[in-house]
mmCIF file of C-alpha atoms in Angstrom:
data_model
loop_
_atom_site.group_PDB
_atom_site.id
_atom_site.type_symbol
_atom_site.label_atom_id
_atom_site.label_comp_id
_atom_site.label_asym_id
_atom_site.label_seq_id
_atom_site.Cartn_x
_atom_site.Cartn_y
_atom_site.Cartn_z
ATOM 1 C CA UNK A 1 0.000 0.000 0.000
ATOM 2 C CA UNK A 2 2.564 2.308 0.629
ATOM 3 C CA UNK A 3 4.146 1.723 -2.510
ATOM 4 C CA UNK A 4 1.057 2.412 -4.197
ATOM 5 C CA UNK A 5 0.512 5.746 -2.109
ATOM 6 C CA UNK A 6 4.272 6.284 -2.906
ATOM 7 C CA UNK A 7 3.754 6.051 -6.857
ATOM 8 C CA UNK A 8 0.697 8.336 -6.363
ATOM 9 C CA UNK A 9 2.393 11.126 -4.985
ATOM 10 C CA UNK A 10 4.866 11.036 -7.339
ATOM 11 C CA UNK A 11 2.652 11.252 -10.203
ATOM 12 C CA UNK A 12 1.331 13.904 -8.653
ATOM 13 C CA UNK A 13 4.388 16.201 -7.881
ATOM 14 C CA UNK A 14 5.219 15.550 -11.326
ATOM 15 C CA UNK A 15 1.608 16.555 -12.458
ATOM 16 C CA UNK A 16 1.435 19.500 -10.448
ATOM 17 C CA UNK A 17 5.433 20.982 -10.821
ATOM 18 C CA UNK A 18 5.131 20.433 -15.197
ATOM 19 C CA UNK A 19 4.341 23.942 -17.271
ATOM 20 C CA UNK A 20 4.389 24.499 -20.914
ATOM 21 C CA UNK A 21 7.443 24.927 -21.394
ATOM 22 C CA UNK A 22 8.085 20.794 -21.137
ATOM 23 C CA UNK A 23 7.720 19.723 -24.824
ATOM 24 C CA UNK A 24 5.416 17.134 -24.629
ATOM 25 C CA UNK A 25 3.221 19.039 -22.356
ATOM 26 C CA UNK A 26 2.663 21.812 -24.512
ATOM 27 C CA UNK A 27 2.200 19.257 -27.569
ATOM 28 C CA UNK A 28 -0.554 18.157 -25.126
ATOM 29 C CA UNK A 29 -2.195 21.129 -24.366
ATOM 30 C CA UNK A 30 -1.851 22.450 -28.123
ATOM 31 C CA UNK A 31 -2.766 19.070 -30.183
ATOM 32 C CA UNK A 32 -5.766 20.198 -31.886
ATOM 33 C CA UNK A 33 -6.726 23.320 -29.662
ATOM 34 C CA UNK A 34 -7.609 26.171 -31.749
ATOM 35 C CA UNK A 35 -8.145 28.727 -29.541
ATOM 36 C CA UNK A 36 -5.108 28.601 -27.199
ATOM 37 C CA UNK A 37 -2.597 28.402 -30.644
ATOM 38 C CA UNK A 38 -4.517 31.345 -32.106
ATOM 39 C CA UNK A 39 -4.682 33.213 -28.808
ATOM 40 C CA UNK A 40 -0.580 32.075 -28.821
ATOM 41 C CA UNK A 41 0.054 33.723 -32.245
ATOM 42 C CA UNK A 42 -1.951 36.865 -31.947
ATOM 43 C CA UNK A 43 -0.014 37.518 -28.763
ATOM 44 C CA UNK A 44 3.481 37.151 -30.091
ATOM 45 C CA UNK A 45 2.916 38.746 -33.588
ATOM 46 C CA UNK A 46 0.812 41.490 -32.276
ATOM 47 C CA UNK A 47 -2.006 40.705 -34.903
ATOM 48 C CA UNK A 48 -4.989 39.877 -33.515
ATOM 49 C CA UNK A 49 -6.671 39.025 -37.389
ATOM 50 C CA UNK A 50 -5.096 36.158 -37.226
ATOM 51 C CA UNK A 51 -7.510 32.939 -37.632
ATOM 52 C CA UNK A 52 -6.509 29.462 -36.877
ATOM 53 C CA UNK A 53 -8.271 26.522 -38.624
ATOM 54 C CA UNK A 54 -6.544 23.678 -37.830
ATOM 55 C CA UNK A 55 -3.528 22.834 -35.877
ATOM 56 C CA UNK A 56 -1.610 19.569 -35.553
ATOM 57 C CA UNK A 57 1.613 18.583 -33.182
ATOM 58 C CA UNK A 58 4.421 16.366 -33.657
ATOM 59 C CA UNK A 59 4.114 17.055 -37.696
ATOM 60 C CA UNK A 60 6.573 14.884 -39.804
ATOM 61 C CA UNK A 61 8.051 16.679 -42.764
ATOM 62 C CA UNK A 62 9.270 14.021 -44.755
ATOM 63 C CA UNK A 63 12.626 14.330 -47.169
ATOM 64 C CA UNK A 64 13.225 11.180 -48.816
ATOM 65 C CA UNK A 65 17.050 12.415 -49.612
ATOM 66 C CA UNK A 66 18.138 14.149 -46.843
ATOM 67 C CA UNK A 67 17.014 15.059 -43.050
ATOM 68 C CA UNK A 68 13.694 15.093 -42.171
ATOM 69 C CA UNK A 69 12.208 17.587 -39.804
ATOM 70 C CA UNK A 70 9.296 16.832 -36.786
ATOM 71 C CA UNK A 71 7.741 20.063 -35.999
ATOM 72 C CA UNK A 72 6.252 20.799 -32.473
ATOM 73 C CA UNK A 73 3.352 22.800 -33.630
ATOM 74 C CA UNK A 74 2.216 23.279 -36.927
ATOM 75 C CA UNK A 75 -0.811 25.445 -37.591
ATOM 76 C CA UNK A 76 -2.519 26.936 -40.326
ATOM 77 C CA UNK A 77 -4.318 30.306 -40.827
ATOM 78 C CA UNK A 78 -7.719 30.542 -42.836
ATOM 79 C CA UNK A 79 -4.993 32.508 -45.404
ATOM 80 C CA UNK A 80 -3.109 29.392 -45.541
ATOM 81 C CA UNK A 81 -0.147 30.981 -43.662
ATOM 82 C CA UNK A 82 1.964 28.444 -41.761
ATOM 83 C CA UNK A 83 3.098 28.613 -38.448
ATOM 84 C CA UNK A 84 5.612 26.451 -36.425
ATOM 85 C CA UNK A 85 5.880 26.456 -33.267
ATOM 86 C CA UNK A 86 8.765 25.057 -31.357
ATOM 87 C CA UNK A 87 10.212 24.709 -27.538
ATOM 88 C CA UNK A 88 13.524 24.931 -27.012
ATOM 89 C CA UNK A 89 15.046 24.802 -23.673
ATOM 90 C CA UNK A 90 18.687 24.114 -24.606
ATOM 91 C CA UNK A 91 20.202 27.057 -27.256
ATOM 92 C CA UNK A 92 21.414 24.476 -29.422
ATOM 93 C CA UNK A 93 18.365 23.052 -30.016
ATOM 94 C CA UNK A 94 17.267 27.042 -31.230
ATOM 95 C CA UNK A 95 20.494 27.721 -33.720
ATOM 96 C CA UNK A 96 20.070 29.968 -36.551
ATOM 97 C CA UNK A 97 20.860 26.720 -39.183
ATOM 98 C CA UNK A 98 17.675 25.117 -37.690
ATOM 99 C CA UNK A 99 15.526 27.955 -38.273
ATOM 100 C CA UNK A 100 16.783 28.065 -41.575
ATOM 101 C CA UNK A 101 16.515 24.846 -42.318
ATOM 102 C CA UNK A 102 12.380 24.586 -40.491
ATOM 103 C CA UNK A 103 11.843 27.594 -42.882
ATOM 104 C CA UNK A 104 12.715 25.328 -46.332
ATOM 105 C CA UNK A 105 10.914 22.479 -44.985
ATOM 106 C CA UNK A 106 7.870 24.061 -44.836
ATOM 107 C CA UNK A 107 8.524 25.889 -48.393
ATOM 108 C CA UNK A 108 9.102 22.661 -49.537
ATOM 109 C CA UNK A 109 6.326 20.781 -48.251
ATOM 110 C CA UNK A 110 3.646 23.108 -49.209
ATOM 111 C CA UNK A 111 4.491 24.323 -52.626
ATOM 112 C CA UNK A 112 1.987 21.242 -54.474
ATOM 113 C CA UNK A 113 3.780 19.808 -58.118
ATOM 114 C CA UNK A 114 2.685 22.246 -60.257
ATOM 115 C CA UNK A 115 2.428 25.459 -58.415
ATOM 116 C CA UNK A 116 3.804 28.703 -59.330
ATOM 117 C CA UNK A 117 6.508 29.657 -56.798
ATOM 118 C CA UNK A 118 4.137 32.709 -56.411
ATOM 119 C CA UNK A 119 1.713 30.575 -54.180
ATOM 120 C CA UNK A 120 3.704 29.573 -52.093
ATOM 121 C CA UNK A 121 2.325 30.398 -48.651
ATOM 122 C CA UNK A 122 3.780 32.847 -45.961
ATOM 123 C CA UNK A 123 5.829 31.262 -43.232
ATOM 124 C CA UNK A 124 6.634 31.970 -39.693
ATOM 125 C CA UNK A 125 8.956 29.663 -37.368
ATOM 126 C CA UNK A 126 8.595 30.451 -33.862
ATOM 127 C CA UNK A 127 10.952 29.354 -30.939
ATOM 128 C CA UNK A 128 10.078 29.831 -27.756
ATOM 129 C CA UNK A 129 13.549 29.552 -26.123
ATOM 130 C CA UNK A 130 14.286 29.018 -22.354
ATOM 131 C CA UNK A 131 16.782 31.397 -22.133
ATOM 132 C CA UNK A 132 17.878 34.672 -23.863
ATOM 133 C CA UNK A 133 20.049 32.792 -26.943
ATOM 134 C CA UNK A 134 21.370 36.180 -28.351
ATOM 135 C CA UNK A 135 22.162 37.699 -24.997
ATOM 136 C CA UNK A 136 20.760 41.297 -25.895
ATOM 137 C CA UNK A 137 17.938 41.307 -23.595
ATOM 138 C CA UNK A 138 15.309 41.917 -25.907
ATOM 139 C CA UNK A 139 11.875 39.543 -25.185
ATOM 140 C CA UNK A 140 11.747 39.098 -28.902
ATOM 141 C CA UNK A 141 13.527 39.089 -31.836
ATOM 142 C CA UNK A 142 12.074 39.187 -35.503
ATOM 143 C CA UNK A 143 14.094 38.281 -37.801
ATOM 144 C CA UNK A 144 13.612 39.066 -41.568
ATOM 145 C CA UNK A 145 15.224 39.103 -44.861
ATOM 146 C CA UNK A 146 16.396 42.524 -45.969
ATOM 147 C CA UNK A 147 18.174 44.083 -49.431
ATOM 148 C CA UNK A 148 21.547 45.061 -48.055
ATOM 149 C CA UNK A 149 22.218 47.988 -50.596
ATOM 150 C CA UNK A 150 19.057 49.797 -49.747
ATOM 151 C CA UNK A 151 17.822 48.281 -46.418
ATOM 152 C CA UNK A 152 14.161 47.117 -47.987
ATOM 153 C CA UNK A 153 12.496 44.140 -46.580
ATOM 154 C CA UNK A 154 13.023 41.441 -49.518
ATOM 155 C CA UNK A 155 9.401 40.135 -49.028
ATOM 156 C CA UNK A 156 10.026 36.719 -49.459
ATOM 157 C CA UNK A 157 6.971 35.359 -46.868
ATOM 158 C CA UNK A 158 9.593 34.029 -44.896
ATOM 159 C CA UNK A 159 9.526 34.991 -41.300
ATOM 160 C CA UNK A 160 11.633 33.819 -38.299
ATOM 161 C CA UNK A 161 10.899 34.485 -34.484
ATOM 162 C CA UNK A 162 12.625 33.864 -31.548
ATOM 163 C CA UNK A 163 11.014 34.652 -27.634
ATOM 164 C CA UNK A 164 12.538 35.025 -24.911
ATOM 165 C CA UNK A 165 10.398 33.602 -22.683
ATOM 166 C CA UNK A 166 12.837 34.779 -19.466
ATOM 167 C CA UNK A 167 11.351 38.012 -19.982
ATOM 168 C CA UNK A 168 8.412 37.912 -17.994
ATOM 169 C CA UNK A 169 7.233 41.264 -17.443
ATOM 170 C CA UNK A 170 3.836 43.095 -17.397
ATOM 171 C CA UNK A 171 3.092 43.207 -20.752
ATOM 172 C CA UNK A 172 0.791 40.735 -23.242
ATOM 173 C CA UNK A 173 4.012 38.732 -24.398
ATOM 174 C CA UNK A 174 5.508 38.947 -20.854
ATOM 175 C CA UNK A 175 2.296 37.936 -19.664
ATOM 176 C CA UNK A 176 2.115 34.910 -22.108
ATOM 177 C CA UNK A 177 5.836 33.680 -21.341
ATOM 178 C CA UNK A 178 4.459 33.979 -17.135
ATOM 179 C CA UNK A 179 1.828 31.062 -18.333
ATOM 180 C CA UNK A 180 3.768 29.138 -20.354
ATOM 181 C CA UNK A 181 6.395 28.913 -17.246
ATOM 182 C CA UNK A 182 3.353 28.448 -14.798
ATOM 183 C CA UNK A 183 2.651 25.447 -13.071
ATOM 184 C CA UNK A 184 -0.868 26.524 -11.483
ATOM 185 C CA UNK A 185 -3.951 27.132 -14.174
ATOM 186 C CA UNK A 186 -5.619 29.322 -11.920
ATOM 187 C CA UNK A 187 -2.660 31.615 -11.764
ATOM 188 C CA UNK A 188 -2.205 31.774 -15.663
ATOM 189 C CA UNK A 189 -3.650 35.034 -17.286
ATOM 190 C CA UNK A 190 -5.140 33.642 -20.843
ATOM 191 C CA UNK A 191 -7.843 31.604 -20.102
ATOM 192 C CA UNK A 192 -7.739 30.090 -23.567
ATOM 193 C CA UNK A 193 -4.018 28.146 -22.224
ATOM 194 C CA UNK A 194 -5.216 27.682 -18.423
ATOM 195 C CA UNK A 195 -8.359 25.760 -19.482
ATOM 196 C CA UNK A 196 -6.748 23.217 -21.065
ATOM 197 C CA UNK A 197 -3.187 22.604 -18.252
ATOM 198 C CA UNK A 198 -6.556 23.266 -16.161
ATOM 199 C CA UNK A 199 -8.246 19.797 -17.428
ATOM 200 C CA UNK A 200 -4.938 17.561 -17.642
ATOM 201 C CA UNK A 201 -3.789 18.612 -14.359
ATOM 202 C CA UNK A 202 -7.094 18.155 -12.324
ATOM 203 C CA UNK A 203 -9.446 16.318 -13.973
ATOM 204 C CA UNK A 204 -9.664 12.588 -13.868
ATOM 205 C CA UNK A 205 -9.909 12.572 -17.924
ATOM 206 C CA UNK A 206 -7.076 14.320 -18.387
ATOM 207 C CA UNK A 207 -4.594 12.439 -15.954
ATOM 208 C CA UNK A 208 -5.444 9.578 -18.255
ATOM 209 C CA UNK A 209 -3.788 11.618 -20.930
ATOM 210 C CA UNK A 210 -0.427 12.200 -18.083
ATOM 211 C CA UNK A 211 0.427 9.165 -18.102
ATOM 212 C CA UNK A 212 3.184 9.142 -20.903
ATOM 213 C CA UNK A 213 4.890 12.197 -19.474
ATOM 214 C CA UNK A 214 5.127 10.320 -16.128
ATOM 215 C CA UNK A 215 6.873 7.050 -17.393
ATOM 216 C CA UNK A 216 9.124 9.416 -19.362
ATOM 217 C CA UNK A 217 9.886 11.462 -16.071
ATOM 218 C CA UNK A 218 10.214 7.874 -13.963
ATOM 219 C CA UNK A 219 12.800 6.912 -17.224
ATOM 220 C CA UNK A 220 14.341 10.408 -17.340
ATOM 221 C CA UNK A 221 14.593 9.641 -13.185
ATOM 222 C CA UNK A 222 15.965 6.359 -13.321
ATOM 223 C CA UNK A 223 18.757 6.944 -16.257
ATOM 224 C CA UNK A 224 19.754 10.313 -14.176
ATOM 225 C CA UNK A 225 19.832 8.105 -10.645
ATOM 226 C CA UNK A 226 22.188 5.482 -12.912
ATOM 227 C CA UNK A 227 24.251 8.052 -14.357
ATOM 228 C CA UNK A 228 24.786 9.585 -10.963
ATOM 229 C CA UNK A 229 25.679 6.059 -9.331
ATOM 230 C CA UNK A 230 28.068 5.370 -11.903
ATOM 231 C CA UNK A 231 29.964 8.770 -11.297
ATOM 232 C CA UNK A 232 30.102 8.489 -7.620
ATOM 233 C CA UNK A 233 31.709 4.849 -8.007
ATOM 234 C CA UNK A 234 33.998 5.928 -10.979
ATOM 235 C CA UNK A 235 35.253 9.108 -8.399
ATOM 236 C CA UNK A 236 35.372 6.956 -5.357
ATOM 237 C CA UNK A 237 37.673 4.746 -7.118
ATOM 238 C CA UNK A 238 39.664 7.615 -8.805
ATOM 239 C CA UNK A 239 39.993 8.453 -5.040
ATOM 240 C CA UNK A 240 40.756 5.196 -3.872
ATOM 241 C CA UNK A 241 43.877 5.308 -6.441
ATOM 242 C CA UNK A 242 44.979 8.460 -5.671
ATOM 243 C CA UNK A 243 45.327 7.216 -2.346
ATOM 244 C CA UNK A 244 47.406 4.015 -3.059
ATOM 245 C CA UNK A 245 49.933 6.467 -4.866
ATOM 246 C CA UNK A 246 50.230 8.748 -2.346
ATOM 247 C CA UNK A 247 50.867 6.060 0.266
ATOM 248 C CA UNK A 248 53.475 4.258 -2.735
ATOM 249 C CA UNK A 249 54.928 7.664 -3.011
ATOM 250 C CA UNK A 250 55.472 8.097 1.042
ATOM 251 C CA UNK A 251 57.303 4.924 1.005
ATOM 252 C CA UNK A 252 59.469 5.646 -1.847
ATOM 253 C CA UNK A 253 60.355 9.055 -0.264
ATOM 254 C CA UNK A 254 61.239 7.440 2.664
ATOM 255 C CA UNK A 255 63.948 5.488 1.126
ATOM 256 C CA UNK A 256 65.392 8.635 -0.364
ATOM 257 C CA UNK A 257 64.176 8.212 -3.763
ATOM 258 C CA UNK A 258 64.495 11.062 -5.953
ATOM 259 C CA UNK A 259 61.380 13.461 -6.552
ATOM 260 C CA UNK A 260 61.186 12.661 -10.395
ATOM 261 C CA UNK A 261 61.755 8.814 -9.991
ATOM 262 C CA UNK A 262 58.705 9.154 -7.235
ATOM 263 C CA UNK A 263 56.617 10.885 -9.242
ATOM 264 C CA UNK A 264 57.782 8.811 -12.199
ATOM 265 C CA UNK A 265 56.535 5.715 -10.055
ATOM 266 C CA UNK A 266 53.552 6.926 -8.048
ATOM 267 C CA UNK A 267 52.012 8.810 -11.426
ATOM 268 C CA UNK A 268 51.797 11.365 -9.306
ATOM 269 C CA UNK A 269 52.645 15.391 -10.101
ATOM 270 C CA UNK A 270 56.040 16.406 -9.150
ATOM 271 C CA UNK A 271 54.117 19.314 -7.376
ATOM 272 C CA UNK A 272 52.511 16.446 -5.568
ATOM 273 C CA UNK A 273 55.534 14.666 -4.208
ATOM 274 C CA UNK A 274 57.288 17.861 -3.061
ATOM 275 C CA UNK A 275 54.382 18.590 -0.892
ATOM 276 C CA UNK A 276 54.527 15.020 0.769
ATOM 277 C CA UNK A 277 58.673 15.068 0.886
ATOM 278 C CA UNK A 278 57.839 18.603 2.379
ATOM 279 C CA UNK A 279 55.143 17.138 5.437
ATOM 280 C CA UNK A 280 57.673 14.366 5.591
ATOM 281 C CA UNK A 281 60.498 15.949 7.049
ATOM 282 C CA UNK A 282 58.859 18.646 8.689
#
């Protein structure tokens, strides 16, 4: 029983301590759920005309010759304007390449055989990154092509965005990166996002739905327990050998071996040795 109880309230500090910005969370929350991506969008481009009408998560862009690309969201506007949405909490998963490379997968995959270049839809790619990844301090950074010689945008559709969502201060976008860092619905400002953390966290539907992040978090747990073992045994015996040298070393010091044959010997550092030969005949 204890076990049980045990289990139970681990589930449930996991449940209750998880926000948005955990991956598979937010793929959660988002999968289908056209209000909270629109109400996402209109927030960080400042346009509130734009008009979700579907949205998908964990979208597979095949490329039969090269690297594929799985997108964390993937929505589309009634304009047929296509947004990606990623989560990023390590700044090499948010490098400039990848953006680059998110933008031509989407070119690619939505150009149909046969279509003028011309229709080819608008793009945005969106990370939401953890921390600030170009260290300016700015909450957001919009990033578009540009004609060098005269400084006019090159109005390609192609549009790349990167959040900051450290910056957490009292504006919409601040306000939106406070709930996507938030662990407690009821404390999150758009209701359109707390509704739905609101029904996976407390409801007995949507702990159903948990259940995956948990046995990831118990695997996460248990490889991070392992890893942790296995570096406390590897320094313990580091330590252990250390040890023996030093001990070899005070022995061959004692019958007036020479501080480079010692060290030479005891693989210890010259530096080492003096400062036992030193304690020695002090």
């Amino acid at each position: 029983m204890q076990n049980v109880m045990e289990r139970y309230q681990t589930f449930r500090q996991v449940v209750d301590d998880i926000t948005l910005m955990n991956n598979r969370f937010m793929n959660k929350v988002f999968d289908g759920n056209i209000p909270a991506t629109q109400r996402m969008l209109r927030v960080i481009l400042k346009n509130d005309k734009i008009k979700v009408r579907k949205v998908s998560v964990q979208q597979w862009l095949q490329n039969l010759y090269g690297h594929s690309a799985q997108l964390d969201i993937l929505a589309e506007d009634e304009n047929g304007t296509q947004f990606n949405v990623e989560i990023q909490r390590s700044d090499e998963g948010a490098s400039v390449q990848r953006a680059r490379f998110y933008c031509g997968a989407l070119d690619m995959h939505f150009l149909d055989r046969g279509k003028k270049y011309e229709a080819l839809p608008d793009a945005y790619v969106i990370f939401i990154t953890e921390s600030d990844v170009f260290k300016e301090g700015r909450p957001i950074y919009n990033v578009e092509r540009s004609i060098n010689e005269s400084g006019k945008a090159f109005g390609d559709g192609s549009h790349i965005v990167y959040v900051n969502a450290a910056c957490q201060d009292d504006t919409p976008l601040g306000r939106l990166m406070q709930d996507l860092n938030c662990k407690d619905p009821a404390k999150m400002h758009y209701k359109e996002l707390a509704d739905r953390v609101n029904y996976f966290k407390t409801s007995k539907e949507g702990e159903i739905y948990m259940t995956d992040i948990i046995e990831m978090y118990a695997k996460n747990y248990a490889e991070k327990v392992a890893k942790e073992a296995v570096a406390k045994a590897e320094k313990n015996a580091e330590e252990a050998a250390h040890q023996r040298n030093v001990e070899v070393a005070k022995d061959m010091l004692a019958d007036n071996m020479s501080i480079e044959s010692v060290a030479r010997y005891s693989k210890l550092s010259e530096e080492e040795v003096r400062a036992l030969a030193e304690k020695q005949s002090a």
